[in-house]
Amino acid sequence: SKNSEEIALFFVYQTSHLLLSASSSRVHTAMDSLIAQLQRQFRDYTISLYHQGFLDDQFTELKKLQDECSPDFVAEVVSLFFEDCEKLISNMARALDQTVNVDYKLVGSSVHQLKGSSSSVGAKRVKGLCVTFKECCDSQNYEGCVRCLQQVDIEYKSLKAKLQDLFNLEQQIVQAGGRIPQ
Amino acid sequence: MARDGGVSCLRRSEIMSVGMESAPLDLDEVHVLAVDDSLVDRIVIERLLRITSCKVTAVDSGWRALEFLGLDNEKASAKFDESSNFREVPVVIMSSENVLTRIDRCLEEGAEDFLLKPVKLADVKRLRNYLTRDVKLSNGNKRKLPEVSDSVHASLPPPSPPLTLSPDSSDSSPPLSPVEIFSSPLSSPIDDEDDDVLTSSSPESLTTPEESPIRRQKMRSPGLD
């Protein structure tokens, strides 16, 4: 009878062990599929941002500079870029507020700076708008400048929101224990 | 693209043959002075250089570059002459504008190379490779300081052999490696925008012809406001 007890215990142990791994593997599978789903979303969203011209090659270059030692590099740089946008746009708005005595050199110089930094982070649409904006400054086209300023403002805010969504997705993937697709 | 790459290599092998092999030389240690008035660009170039194993000091203007180099006072400028070791510091220009005439002029005036912005990792790696070949070893183990500059107020060294930093030329600043990189200034009131890479002073100071003698003198120094 001792034997049968041992066998019974052993049997119970094996069964519970099986149950445990079954449930953990179920959880594991659920997690895997969540990660896979998030990764798919991330990939698709990234591709669409390039496709729709929000981002260009240079954004890819920035990602190359990110690693385990600098895991938030891209986020940090774009954050600085958006701060730059805000400051420069504010300067330009102030200059254009002068209406009659607009310092087009100042506006032009700010546009140039904005063009430079947008180019450095891969903000393709913002950069493109800066080209038009610069032309308006050079020809001292007041209406054109005002229009460009509005468009640049909308565009950088739009990009900011989209990149925030992208970074949020990244975070979700990491929190779920997954890797961010390259 | 070193114009006098041969000379530098020769010097290095000369030094090596004098028994410096025994010293623990870190041939890959390059210190770069990066000058850029755009914070975003400064951060990016800093990272690009760090990733390619350079030590980096990033400043936001030509004046700060001079400060860092210990050339920001009268005494320093006086010492800054034909024999100054700064002449061995290579200069590389960075600009967002792809104007061939200007690029050529930069190179004629003594720039080592020209990088078109936005700068990519491959650009910096390429630069790093030939800098490693050309850098002359200074006293001790530290290599010279390449300067990477994108400044509103950039200036170029005169068209002559690069500068060498002498040990006693600047007491307060660290030893420099021989590369400076400048990029075209954003704008200049003197010339039109296309030529602004060649201006060497800040817009507010270089507005009259009388300033040009000063500019000429200042052109000899690496990075100026």
mmCIF file of C-alpha atoms in Angstrom:
data_model
loop_
_atom_site.group_PDB
_atom_site.id
_atom_site.type_symbol
_atom_site.label_atom_id
_atom_site.label_comp_id
_atom_site.label_asym_id
_atom_site.label_seq_id
_atom_site.Cartn_x
_atom_site.Cartn_y
_atom_site.Cartn_z
ATOM 1 C CA SER A 1 0.000 0.000 0.000
ATOM 2 C CA LYS A 2 2.949 2.297 0.526
ATOM 3 C CA ASN A 3 3.833 1.859 -3.088
ATOM 4 C CA SER A 4 0.394 2.844 -4.229
ATOM 5 C CA GLU A 5 0.547 5.941 -2.067
ATOM 6 C CA GLU A 6 3.779 6.974 -3.659
ATOM 7 C CA ILE A 7 2.386 6.292 -7.039
ATOM 8 C CA ALA A 8 -0.698 8.297 -6.267
ATOM 9 C CA LEU A 9 1.338 11.206 -5.000
ATOM 10 C CA PHE A 10 3.571 10.997 -7.988
ATOM 11 C CA PHE A 11 0.568 10.938 -10.228
ATOM 12 C CA VAL A 12 -0.899 13.969 -8.519
ATOM 13 C CA TYR A 13 2.391 15.794 -8.803
ATOM 14 C CA GLN A 14 2.688 15.028 -12.497
ATOM 15 C CA THR A 15 -0.863 16.102 -13.161
ATOM 16 C CA SER A 16 -0.551 19.340 -11.304
ATOM 17 C CA HIS A 17 2.746 19.955 -13.038
ATOM 18 C CA LEU A 18 1.023 19.447 -16.350
ATOM 19 C CA LEU A 19 -1.822 21.719 -15.382
ATOM 20 C CA LEU A 20 0.612 24.408 -14.309
ATOM 21 C CA SER A 21 2.573 24.355 -17.516
ATOM 22 C CA ALA A 22 -0.586 24.207 -19.530
ATOM 23 C CA SER A 23 -1.968 27.314 -17.892
ATOM 24 C CA SER A 24 1.358 29.126 -18.001
ATOM 25 C CA SER A 25 1.723 28.231 -21.636
ATOM 26 C CA ARG A 26 -1.769 29.526 -22.227
ATOM 27 C CA VAL A 27 -0.764 32.771 -20.588
ATOM 28 C CA HIS A 28 2.453 32.679 -22.539
ATOM 29 C CA THR A 29 0.583 32.243 -25.785
ATOM 30 C CA ALA A 30 -1.783 35.063 -24.955
ATOM 31 C CA MET A 31 1.155 37.326 -24.186
ATOM 32 C CA ASP A 32 2.914 36.306 -27.372
ATOM 33 C CA SER A 33 -0.062 37.144 -29.478
ATOM 34 C CA LEU A 34 -0.471 40.489 -27.760
ATOM 35 C CA ILE A 35 3.167 41.291 -28.416
ATOM 36 C CA ALA A 36 2.851 40.152 -32.002
ATOM 37 C CA GLN A 37 -0.207 42.310 -32.449
ATOM 38 C CA LEU A 38 1.519 45.361 -30.982
ATOM 39 C CA GLN A 39 4.568 44.739 -33.112
ATOM 40 C CA ARG A 40 2.404 44.515 -36.202
ATOM 41 C CA GLN A 41 0.696 47.760 -35.287
ATOM 42 C CA PHE A 42 4.056 49.399 -34.703
ATOM 43 C CA ARG A 43 5.436 48.241 -38.037
ATOM 44 C CA ASP A 44 2.351 49.303 -39.955
ATOM 45 C CA TYR A 45 2.208 52.682 -38.297
ATOM 46 C CA THR A 46 5.879 53.355 -38.930
ATOM 47 C CA ILE A 47 5.546 52.389 -42.570
ATOM 48 C CA SER A 48 2.551 54.666 -42.988
ATOM 49 C CA LEU A 49 4.440 57.610 -41.512
ATOM 50 C CA TYR A 50 7.160 57.194 -44.124
ATOM 51 C CA HIS A 51 4.651 56.487 -46.833
ATOM 52 C CA GLN A 52 2.602 59.575 -46.167
ATOM 53 C CA GLY A 53 5.728 61.684 -46.150
ATOM 54 C CA PHE A 54 5.780 62.622 -42.485
ATOM 55 C CA LEU A 55 9.181 61.033 -42.028
ATOM 56 C CA ASP A 56 12.152 60.487 -44.298
ATOM 57 C CA ASP A 57 15.475 58.701 -44.420
ATOM 58 C CA GLN A 58 17.034 60.847 -41.747
ATOM 59 C CA PHE A 59 14.607 59.496 -39.146
ATOM 60 C CA THR A 60 15.935 56.039 -39.987
ATOM 61 C CA GLU A 61 19.445 57.395 -39.486
ATOM 62 C CA LEU A 62 18.480 58.640 -36.026
ATOM 63 C CA LYS A 63 17.209 55.204 -35.110
ATOM 64 C CA LYS A 64 20.630 53.801 -35.943
ATOM 65 C CA LEU A 65 22.022 55.971 -33.170
ATOM 66 C CA GLN A 66 19.744 54.416 -30.574
ATOM 67 C CA ASP A 67 20.906 51.420 -28.551
ATOM 68 C CA GLU A 68 20.747 49.889 -25.087
ATOM 69 C CA CYS A 69 22.981 52.672 -23.757
ATOM 70 C CA SER A 70 20.827 55.370 -25.336
ATOM 71 C CA PRO A 71 17.412 53.722 -25.581
ATOM 72 C CA ASP A 72 15.481 56.998 -25.724
ATOM 73 C CA PHE A 73 17.739 58.875 -28.085
ATOM 74 C CA VAL A 74 15.207 59.368 -30.856
ATOM 75 C CA ALA A 75 12.480 60.444 -28.462
ATOM 76 C CA GLU A 76 14.848 62.932 -26.848
ATOM 77 C CA VAL A 77 15.981 64.453 -30.109
ATOM 78 C CA VAL A 78 12.487 64.836 -31.540
ATOM 79 C CA SER A 79 11.352 66.325 -28.269
ATOM 80 C CA LEU A 80 14.056 68.978 -28.595
ATOM 81 C CA PHE A 81 13.021 69.497 -32.182
ATOM 82 C CA PHE A 82 9.415 70.179 -31.201
ATOM 83 C CA GLU A 83 10.572 72.636 -28.555
ATOM 84 C CA ASP A 84 12.627 74.313 -31.240
ATOM 85 C CA CYS A 85 9.543 74.477 -33.480
ATOM 86 C CA GLU A 86 7.517 76.112 -30.765
ATOM 87 C CA LYS A 87 10.163 78.711 -30.063
ATOM 88 C CA LEU A 88 10.880 79.551 -33.689
ATOM 89 C CA ILE A 89 7.220 79.701 -34.661
ATOM 90 C CA SER A 90 6.567 82.011 -31.741
ATOM 91 C CA ASN A 91 9.423 84.285 -32.887
ATOM 92 C CA MET A 92 8.109 84.335 -36.415
ATOM 93 C CA ALA A 93 4.544 85.007 -35.309
ATOM 94 C CA ARG A 94 5.775 87.973 -33.306
ATOM 95 C CA ALA A 95 7.718 89.289 -36.266
ATOM 96 C CA LEU A 96 4.761 88.882 -38.601
ATOM 97 C CA ASP A 97 2.487 90.588 -36.099
ATOM 98 C CA GLN A 98 4.293 93.776 -37.003
ATOM 99 C CA THR A 99 2.261 93.661 -40.221
ATOM 100 C CA VAL A 100 3.809 96.704 -41.830
ATOM 101 C CA ASN A 101 7.295 96.583 -40.364
ATOM 102 C CA VAL A 102 7.957 92.890 -40.697
ATOM 103 C CA ASP A 103 11.591 91.943 -40.269
ATOM 104 C CA TYR A 104 11.722 89.426 -43.108
ATOM 105 C CA LYS A 105 15.380 88.766 -42.443
ATOM 106 C CA LEU A 106 14.507 87.612 -38.966
ATOM 107 C CA VAL A 107 11.654 85.469 -40.196
ATOM 108 C CA GLY A 108 13.866 84.087 -42.952
ATOM 109 C CA SER A 109 16.594 83.258 -40.488
ATOM 110 C CA SER A 110 14.110 81.455 -38.227
ATOM 111 C CA VAL A 111 12.749 79.513 -41.193
ATOM 112 C CA HIS A 112 16.278 78.543 -42.109
ATOM 113 C CA GLN A 113 16.897 77.246 -38.596
ATOM 114 C CA LEU A 114 13.633 75.342 -38.655
ATOM 115 C CA LYS A 115 14.484 73.864 -42.018
ATOM 116 C CA GLY A 116 17.834 72.763 -40.653
ATOM 117 C CA SER A 117 16.545 71.035 -37.576
ATOM 118 C CA SER A 118 13.589 69.425 -39.362
ATOM 119 C CA SER A 119 16.049 68.076 -41.891
ATOM 120 C CA SER A 120 18.226 66.684 -39.115
ATOM 121 C CA VAL A 121 15.402 64.691 -37.536
ATOM 122 C CA GLY A 122 13.710 63.546 -40.726
ATOM 123 C CA ALA A 123 10.596 65.689 -40.366
ATOM 124 C CA LYS A 124 9.954 65.677 -44.108
ATOM 125 C CA ARG A 125 6.727 67.655 -44.328
ATOM 126 C CA VAL A 126 7.911 70.374 -41.985
ATOM 127 C CA LYS A 127 11.090 70.673 -43.997
ATOM 128 C CA GLY A 128 9.125 70.923 -47.236
ATOM 129 C CA LEU A 129 6.955 73.691 -45.846
ATOM 130 C CA CYS A 130 10.073 75.582 -44.812
ATOM 131 C CA VAL A 131 11.230 75.669 -48.415
ATOM 132 C CA THR A 132 8.019 77.409 -49.480
ATOM 133 C CA PHE A 133 8.120 79.605 -46.404
ATOM 134 C CA LYS A 134 11.645 80.715 -47.223
ATOM 135 C CA GLU A 135 10.564 81.737 -50.707
ATOM 136 C CA CYS A 136 7.772 83.860 -49.233
ATOM 137 C CA CYS A 137 10.253 85.537 -46.907
ATOM 138 C CA ASP A 138 12.675 86.228 -49.727
ATOM 139 C CA SER A 139 9.945 87.828 -51.797
ATOM 140 C CA GLN A 140 8.537 89.539 -48.706
ATOM 141 C CA ASN A 141 5.154 88.024 -49.416
ATOM 142 C CA TYR A 142 3.235 88.815 -46.243
ATOM 143 C CA GLU A 143 0.149 86.734 -46.955
ATOM 144 C CA GLY A 144 2.315 83.859 -48.060
ATOM 145 C CA CYS A 145 4.368 84.037 -44.884
ATOM 146 C CA VAL A 146 1.318 84.080 -42.662
ATOM 147 C CA ARG A 147 -0.102 81.100 -44.511
ATOM 148 C CA CYS A 148 3.152 79.176 -44.301
ATOM 149 C CA LEU A 149 3.454 79.913 -40.609
ATOM 150 C CA GLN A 150 0.002 78.493 -39.985
ATOM 151 C CA GLN A 151 0.786 75.400 -42.015
ATOM 152 C CA VAL A 152 4.107 74.819 -40.279
ATOM 153 C CA ASP A 153 2.397 75.136 -36.915
ATOM 154 C CA ILE A 154 -0.253 72.576 -37.860
ATOM 155 C CA GLU A 155 2.303 70.256 -39.384
ATOM 156 C CA TYR A 156 4.731 70.077 -36.504
ATOM 157 C CA LYS A 157 1.884 69.513 -34.033
ATOM 158 C CA SER A 158 0.513 66.764 -36.224
ATOM 159 C CA LEU A 159 3.892 65.062 -36.393
ATOM 160 C CA LYS A 160 4.335 65.474 -32.667
ATOM 161 C CA ALA A 161 1.046 63.654 -32.010
ATOM 162 C CA LYS A 162 1.888 60.866 -34.431
ATOM 163 C CA LEU A 163 5.328 60.275 -33.001
ATOM 164 C CA GLN A 164 3.847 60.267 -29.524
ATOM 165 C CA ASP A 165 1.529 57.469 -30.639
ATOM 166 C CA LEU A 166 4.500 55.621 -32.077
ATOM 167 C CA PHE A 167 6.500 55.952 -28.871
ATOM 168 C CA ASN A 168 3.499 54.812 -26.851
ATOM 169 C CA LEU A 169 3.287 51.678 -28.983
ATOM 170 C CA GLU A 170 6.969 51.069 -28.393
ATOM 171 C CA GLN A 171 6.450 51.353 -24.683
ATOM 172 C CA GLN A 172 3.535 48.925 -24.744
ATOM 173 C CA ILE A 173 5.632 46.379 -26.607
ATOM 174 C CA VAL A 174 8.463 46.692 -24.116
ATOM 175 C CA GLN A 175 6.104 46.465 -21.153
ATOM 176 C CA ALA A 176 4.566 43.332 -22.626
ATOM 177 C CA GLY A 177 8.054 41.888 -22.741
ATOM 178 C CA GLY A 178 8.530 42.099 -26.475
ATOM 179 C CA ARG A 179 11.202 43.550 -28.737
ATOM 180 C CA ILE A 180 10.673 46.621 -30.855
ATOM 181 C CA PRO A 181 10.821 45.682 -34.545
ATOM 182 C CA GLN A 182 13.547 47.478 -36.516
ATOM 183 C CA MET B 1 40.596 63.901 -48.279
ATOM 184 C CA ALA B 2 43.728 65.054 -46.486
ATOM 185 C CA ARG B 3 45.791 67.294 -48.626
ATOM 186 C CA ASP B 4 48.914 66.694 -46.711
ATOM 187 C CA GLY B 5 48.140 63.222 -45.545
ATOM 188 C CA GLY B 6 51.549 62.103 -46.615
ATOM 189 C CA VAL B 7 53.337 64.537 -44.331
ATOM 190 C CA SER B 8 51.265 63.611 -41.308
ATOM 191 C CA CYS B 9 51.805 59.916 -41.829
ATOM 192 C CA LEU B 10 55.507 60.478 -42.151
ATOM 193 C CA ARG B 11 55.628 62.376 -38.923
ATOM 194 C CA ARG B 12 53.750 59.683 -37.158
ATOM 195 C CA SER B 13 56.075 56.982 -38.326
ATOM 196 C CA GLU B 14 59.003 59.155 -37.345
ATOM 197 C CA ILE B 15 57.618 59.518 -33.875
ATOM 198 C CA MET B 16 56.909 55.825 -33.681
ATOM 199 C CA SER B 17 60.452 54.970 -34.585
ATOM 200 C CA VAL B 18 61.791 57.086 -31.748
ATOM 201 C CA GLY B 19 60.615 54.510 -29.302
ATOM 202 C CA MET B 20 57.105 55.576 -28.508
ATOM 203 C CA GLU B 21 55.918 52.057 -29.122
ATOM 204 C CA SER B 22 56.616 51.362 -25.494
ATOM 205 C CA ALA B 23 54.141 54.011 -24.387
ATOM 206 C CA PRO B 24 50.571 52.789 -24.152
ATOM 207 C CA LEU B 25 49.188 54.669 -27.091
ATOM 208 C CA ASP B 26 45.497 54.782 -27.651
ATOM 209 C CA LEU B 27 45.485 55.444 -31.333
ATOM 210 C CA ASP B 28 41.718 55.573 -31.495
ATOM 211 C CA GLU B 29 41.215 58.338 -28.995
ATOM 212 C CA VAL B 30 40.142 61.403 -30.887
ATOM 213 C CA HIS B 31 38.697 64.471 -29.268
ATOM 214 C CA VAL B 32 36.325 66.448 -31.427
ATOM 215 C CA LEU B 33 35.217 70.001 -30.905
ATOM 216 C CA ALA B 34 31.793 70.305 -32.455
ATOM 217 C CA VAL B 35 30.362 73.730 -33.074
ATOM 218 C CA ASP B 36 26.743 74.171 -34.036
ATOM 219 C CA ASP B 37 24.260 76.842 -33.129
ATOM 220 C CA SER B 38 21.350 74.448 -33.531
ATOM 221 C CA LEU B 39 20.743 72.410 -30.400
ATOM 222 C CA VAL B 40 19.152 69.583 -32.364
ATOM 223 C CA ASP B 41 22.132 69.366 -34.682
ATOM 224 C CA ARG B 42 24.523 69.546 -31.756
ATOM 225 C CA ILE B 43 22.860 66.591 -30.086
ATOM 226 C CA VAL B 44 22.853 64.581 -33.277
ATOM 227 C CA ILE B 45 26.456 65.251 -34.233
ATOM 228 C CA GLU B 46 27.544 64.581 -30.677
ATOM 229 C CA ARG B 47 25.879 61.201 -30.759
ATOM 230 C CA LEU B 48 27.238 60.420 -34.203
ATOM 231 C CA LEU B 49 30.749 61.150 -32.992
ATOM 232 C CA ARG B 50 30.384 59.289 -29.709
ATOM 233 C CA ILE B 51 29.138 56.224 -31.513
ATOM 234 C CA THR B 52 32.260 56.331 -33.678
ATOM 235 C CA SER B 53 34.444 56.387 -30.568
ATOM 236 C CA CYS B 54 35.252 60.047 -30.458
ATOM 237 C CA LYS B 55 35.360 62.115 -27.358
ATOM 238 C CA VAL B 56 33.162 65.127 -28.019
ATOM 239 C CA THR B 57 32.885 68.657 -26.764
ATOM 240 C CA ALA B 58 29.935 70.465 -28.268
ATOM 241 C CA VAL B 59 29.635 74.231 -28.187
ATOM 242 C CA ASP B 60 27.066 76.545 -29.649
ATOM 243 C CA SER B 61 29.137 79.281 -31.245
ATOM 244 C CA GLY B 62 32.478 80.258 -32.657
ATOM 245 C CA TRP B 63 33.223 82.314 -29.589
ATOM 246 C CA ARG B 64 32.689 79.394 -27.300
ATOM 247 C CA ALA B 65 34.915 77.355 -29.549
ATOM 248 C CA LEU B 66 37.647 79.950 -29.127
ATOM 249 C CA GLU B 67 37.031 79.964 -25.415
ATOM 250 C CA PHE B 68 37.453 76.263 -25.295
ATOM 251 C CA LEU B 69 40.599 76.442 -27.340
ATOM 252 C CA GLY B 70 41.961 79.170 -25.108
ATOM 253 C CA LEU B 71 42.041 81.646 -27.957
ATOM 254 C CA ASP B 72 39.433 84.047 -26.700
ATOM 255 C CA ASN B 73 41.670 86.770 -25.367
ATOM 256 C CA GLU B 74 44.185 89.295 -26.666
ATOM 257 C CA LYS B 75 47.155 87.340 -25.407
ATOM 258 C CA ALA B 76 45.978 84.230 -27.141
ATOM 259 C CA SER B 77 45.339 85.959 -30.451
ATOM 260 C CA ALA B 78 48.831 87.399 -30.335
ATOM 261 C CA LYS B 79 50.286 83.939 -29.941
ATOM 262 C CA PHE B 80 48.192 82.749 -32.822
ATOM 263 C CA ASP B 81 50.540 83.127 -35.733
ATOM 264 C CA GLU B 82 52.101 81.192 -38.562
ATOM 265 C CA SER B 83 53.858 78.825 -36.229
ATOM 266 C CA SER B 84 50.853 78.070 -34.100
ATOM 267 C CA ASN B 85 50.126 74.427 -33.554
ATOM 268 C CA PHE B 86 46.513 75.056 -34.275
ATOM 269 C CA ARG B 87 47.477 74.909 -37.896
ATOM 270 C CA GLU B 88 47.545 71.166 -37.670
ATOM 271 C CA VAL B 89 43.940 70.985 -36.639
ATOM 272 C CA PRO B 90 42.001 69.755 -39.653
ATOM 273 C CA VAL B 91 38.763 71.482 -40.427
ATOM 274 C CA VAL B 92 35.693 69.817 -41.806
ATOM 275 C CA ILE B 93 32.754 71.874 -42.944
ATOM 276 C CA MET B 94 29.135 70.887 -42.518
ATOM 277 C CA SER B 95 26.419 72.639 -44.432
ATOM 278 C CA SER B 96 22.829 72.110 -45.390
ATOM 279 C CA GLU B 97 23.463 73.867 -48.685
ATOM 280 C CA ASN B 98 25.000 71.990 -51.566
ATOM 281 C CA VAL B 99 26.631 74.881 -53.353
ATOM 282 C CA LEU B 100 29.609 73.577 -55.287
ATOM 283 C CA THR B 101 31.410 76.885 -55.617
ATOM 284 C CA ARG B 102 31.227 77.403 -51.914
ATOM 285 C CA ILE B 103 32.318 73.871 -51.159
ATOM 286 C CA ASP B 104 35.288 74.279 -53.456
ATOM 287 C CA ARG B 105 36.194 77.525 -51.810
ATOM 288 C CA CYS B 106 36.038 75.896 -48.366
ATOM 289 C CA LEU B 107 38.380 73.190 -49.499
ATOM 290 C CA GLU B 108 40.737 75.689 -51.131
ATOM 291 C CA GLU B 109 40.794 77.731 -47.962
ATOM 292 C CA GLY B 110 42.024 74.758 -46.039
ATOM 293 C CA ALA B 111 39.063 72.654 -45.047
ATOM 294 C CA GLU B 112 39.808 68.988 -44.889
ATOM 295 C CA ASP B 113 36.410 67.821 -46.004
ATOM 296 C CA PHE B 114 32.829 68.851 -46.478
ATOM 297 C CA LEU B 115 29.771 67.106 -45.069
ATOM 298 C CA LEU B 116 26.330 67.801 -46.418
ATOM 299 C CA LYS B 117 23.641 68.005 -43.784
ATOM 300 C CA PRO B 118 21.759 66.137 -42.554
ATOM 301 C CA VAL B 119 24.836 64.230 -41.458
ATOM 302 C CA LYS B 120 24.599 60.453 -41.474
ATOM 303 C CA LEU B 121 26.454 57.781 -39.581
ATOM 304 C CA ALA B 122 28.237 56.676 -42.760
ATOM 305 C CA ASP B 123 29.594 60.221 -43.240
ATOM 306 C CA VAL B 124 31.072 60.337 -39.759
ATOM 307 C CA LYS B 125 32.483 56.837 -40.043
ATOM 308 C CA ARG B 126 34.200 57.747 -43.287
ATOM 309 C CA LEU B 127 35.633 60.857 -41.677
ATOM 310 C CA ARG B 128 36.768 58.896 -38.689
ATOM 311 C CA ASN B 129 38.619 56.434 -40.849
ATOM 312 C CA TYR B 130 40.852 58.867 -42.588
ATOM 313 C CA LEU B 131 41.295 60.994 -39.491
ATOM 314 C CA THR B 132 42.749 57.959 -37.805
ATOM 315 C CA ARG B 133 45.305 57.745 -40.558
ATOM 316 C CA ASP B 134 46.253 61.383 -40.651
ATOM 317 C CA VAL B 135 46.350 62.532 -37.086
ATOM 318 C CA LYS B 136 49.721 63.550 -35.772
ATOM 319 C CA LEU B 137 50.442 62.395 -32.252
ATOM 320 C CA SER B 138 50.887 65.213 -29.830
ATOM 321 C CA ASN B 139 52.964 65.056 -26.689
ATOM 322 C CA GLY B 140 51.879 62.161 -24.554
ATOM 323 C CA ASN B 141 49.294 59.647 -25.501
ATOM 324 C CA LYS B 142 46.370 61.807 -26.367
ATOM 325 C CA ARG B 143 45.641 62.444 -29.989
ATOM 326 C CA LYS B 144 44.667 65.799 -31.255
ATOM 327 C CA LEU B 145 41.257 67.262 -31.270
ATOM 328 C CA PRO B 146 39.232 67.276 -34.425
ATOM 329 C CA GLU B 147 36.813 70.121 -34.483
ATOM 330 C CA VAL B 148 33.405 69.608 -35.894
ATOM 331 C CA SER B 149 31.674 72.845 -36.339
ATOM 332 C CA ASP B 150 28.421 74.034 -37.683
ATOM 333 C CA SER B 151 28.447 77.581 -36.736
ATOM 334 C CA VAL B 152 26.548 80.626 -37.704
ATOM 335 C CA HIS B 153 29.817 82.416 -37.565
ATOM 336 C CA ALA B 154 32.266 79.981 -39.046
ATOM 337 C CA SER B 155 35.619 80.921 -40.381
ATOM 338 C CA LEU B 156 38.238 78.970 -42.225
ATOM 339 C CA PRO B 157 41.935 78.635 -41.607
ATOM 340 C CA PRO B 158 44.154 80.081 -44.310
ATOM 341 C CA PRO B 159 45.200 77.812 -47.159
ATOM 342 C CA SER B 160 48.422 76.439 -45.756
ATOM 343 C CA PRO B 161 49.642 73.405 -43.839
ATOM 344 C CA PRO B 162 47.339 72.506 -40.980
ATOM 345 C CA LEU B 163 47.918 73.687 -37.435
ATOM 346 C CA THR B 164 49.817 71.929 -34.726
ATOM 347 C CA LEU B 165 48.960 72.434 -31.172
ATOM 348 C CA SER B 166 52.000 73.096 -29.064
ATOM 349 C CA PRO B 167 51.960 71.941 -25.459
ATOM 350 C CA ASP B 168 52.220 75.416 -24.039
ATOM 351 C CA SER B 169 49.966 77.278 -26.404
ATOM 352 C CA SER B 170 46.934 77.124 -24.234
ATOM 353 C CA ASP B 171 47.375 76.432 -20.581
ATOM 354 C CA SER B 172 43.757 76.323 -19.758
ATOM 355 C CA SER B 173 42.371 74.130 -22.457
ATOM 356 C CA PRO B 174 42.844 70.422 -23.120
ATOM 357 C CA PRO B 175 45.096 69.123 -25.887
ATOM 358 C CA LEU B 176 43.452 69.262 -29.248
ATOM 359 C CA SER B 177 43.347 66.929 -32.180
ATOM 360 C CA PRO B 178 43.829 68.348 -35.591
ATOM 361 C CA VAL B 179 40.347 68.347 -37.028
ATOM 362 C CA GLU B 180 37.918 71.171 -37.065
ATOM 363 C CA ILE B 181 34.602 70.910 -38.716
ATOM 364 C CA PHE B 182 32.644 73.995 -39.523
ATOM 365 C CA SER B 183 29.416 74.316 -41.292
ATOM 366 C CA SER B 184 27.979 77.184 -43.166
ATOM 367 C CA PRO B 185 26.520 79.920 -41.066
ATOM 368 C CA LEU B 186 22.817 80.332 -41.208
ATOM 369 C CA SER B 187 22.854 83.785 -42.595
ATOM 370 C CA SER B 188 25.037 86.770 -42.974
ATOM 371 C CA PRO B 189 24.207 90.362 -43.614
ATOM 372 C CA ILE B 190 27.429 90.900 -45.472
ATOM 373 C CA ASP B 191 27.260 88.484 -48.312
ATOM 374 C CA ASP B 192 24.186 86.893 -49.665
ATOM 375 C CA GLU B 193 23.075 83.677 -48.150
ATOM 376 C CA ASP B 194 24.965 81.561 -50.630
ATOM 377 C CA ASP B 195 28.332 82.823 -49.486
ATOM 378 C CA ASP B 196 27.727 82.859 -45.805
ATOM 379 C CA VAL B 197 29.999 79.947 -45.048
ATOM 380 C CA LEU B 198 32.968 82.192 -45.600
ATOM 381 C CA THR B 199 32.054 84.925 -43.226
ATOM 382 C CA SER B 200 33.932 84.851 -40.061
ATOM 383 C CA SER B 201 32.164 87.237 -37.799
ATOM 384 C CA SER B 202 28.782 87.657 -36.307
ATOM 385 C CA PRO B 203 26.246 89.592 -38.342
ATOM 386 C CA GLU B 204 26.214 92.487 -36.012
ATOM 387 C CA SER B 205 29.947 93.062 -36.108
ATOM 388 C CA LEU B 206 30.826 92.568 -39.735
ATOM 389 C CA THR B 207 28.721 95.110 -41.473
ATOM 390 C CA THR B 208 31.266 97.573 -42.749
ATOM 391 C CA PRO B 209 34.257 97.271 -45.046
ATOM 392 C CA GLU B 210 36.502 98.633 -42.301
ATOM 393 C CA GLU B 211 35.954 95.391 -40.492
ATOM 394 C CA SER B 212 37.673 93.358 -43.159
ATOM 395 C CA PRO B 213 41.213 93.699 -41.837
ATOM 396 C CA ILE B 214 39.925 92.280 -38.581
ATOM 397 C CA ARG B 215 38.180 89.590 -40.510
ATOM 398 C CA ARG B 216 41.360 88.779 -42.328
ATOM 399 C CA GLN B 217 43.231 88.415 -39.102
ATOM 400 C CA LYS B 218 40.438 86.478 -37.526
ATOM 401 C CA MET B 219 40.279 84.155 -40.476
ATOM 402 C CA ARG B 220 43.431 82.572 -39.211
ATOM 403 C CA SER B 221 41.784 81.260 -36.150
ATOM 404 C CA PRO B 222 39.656 78.200 -36.046
ATOM 405 C CA GLY B 223 36.092 79.149 -35.504
ATOM 406 C CA LEU B 224 35.172 82.673 -34.827
ATOM 407 C CA ASP B 225 32.193 84.703 -33.969
#
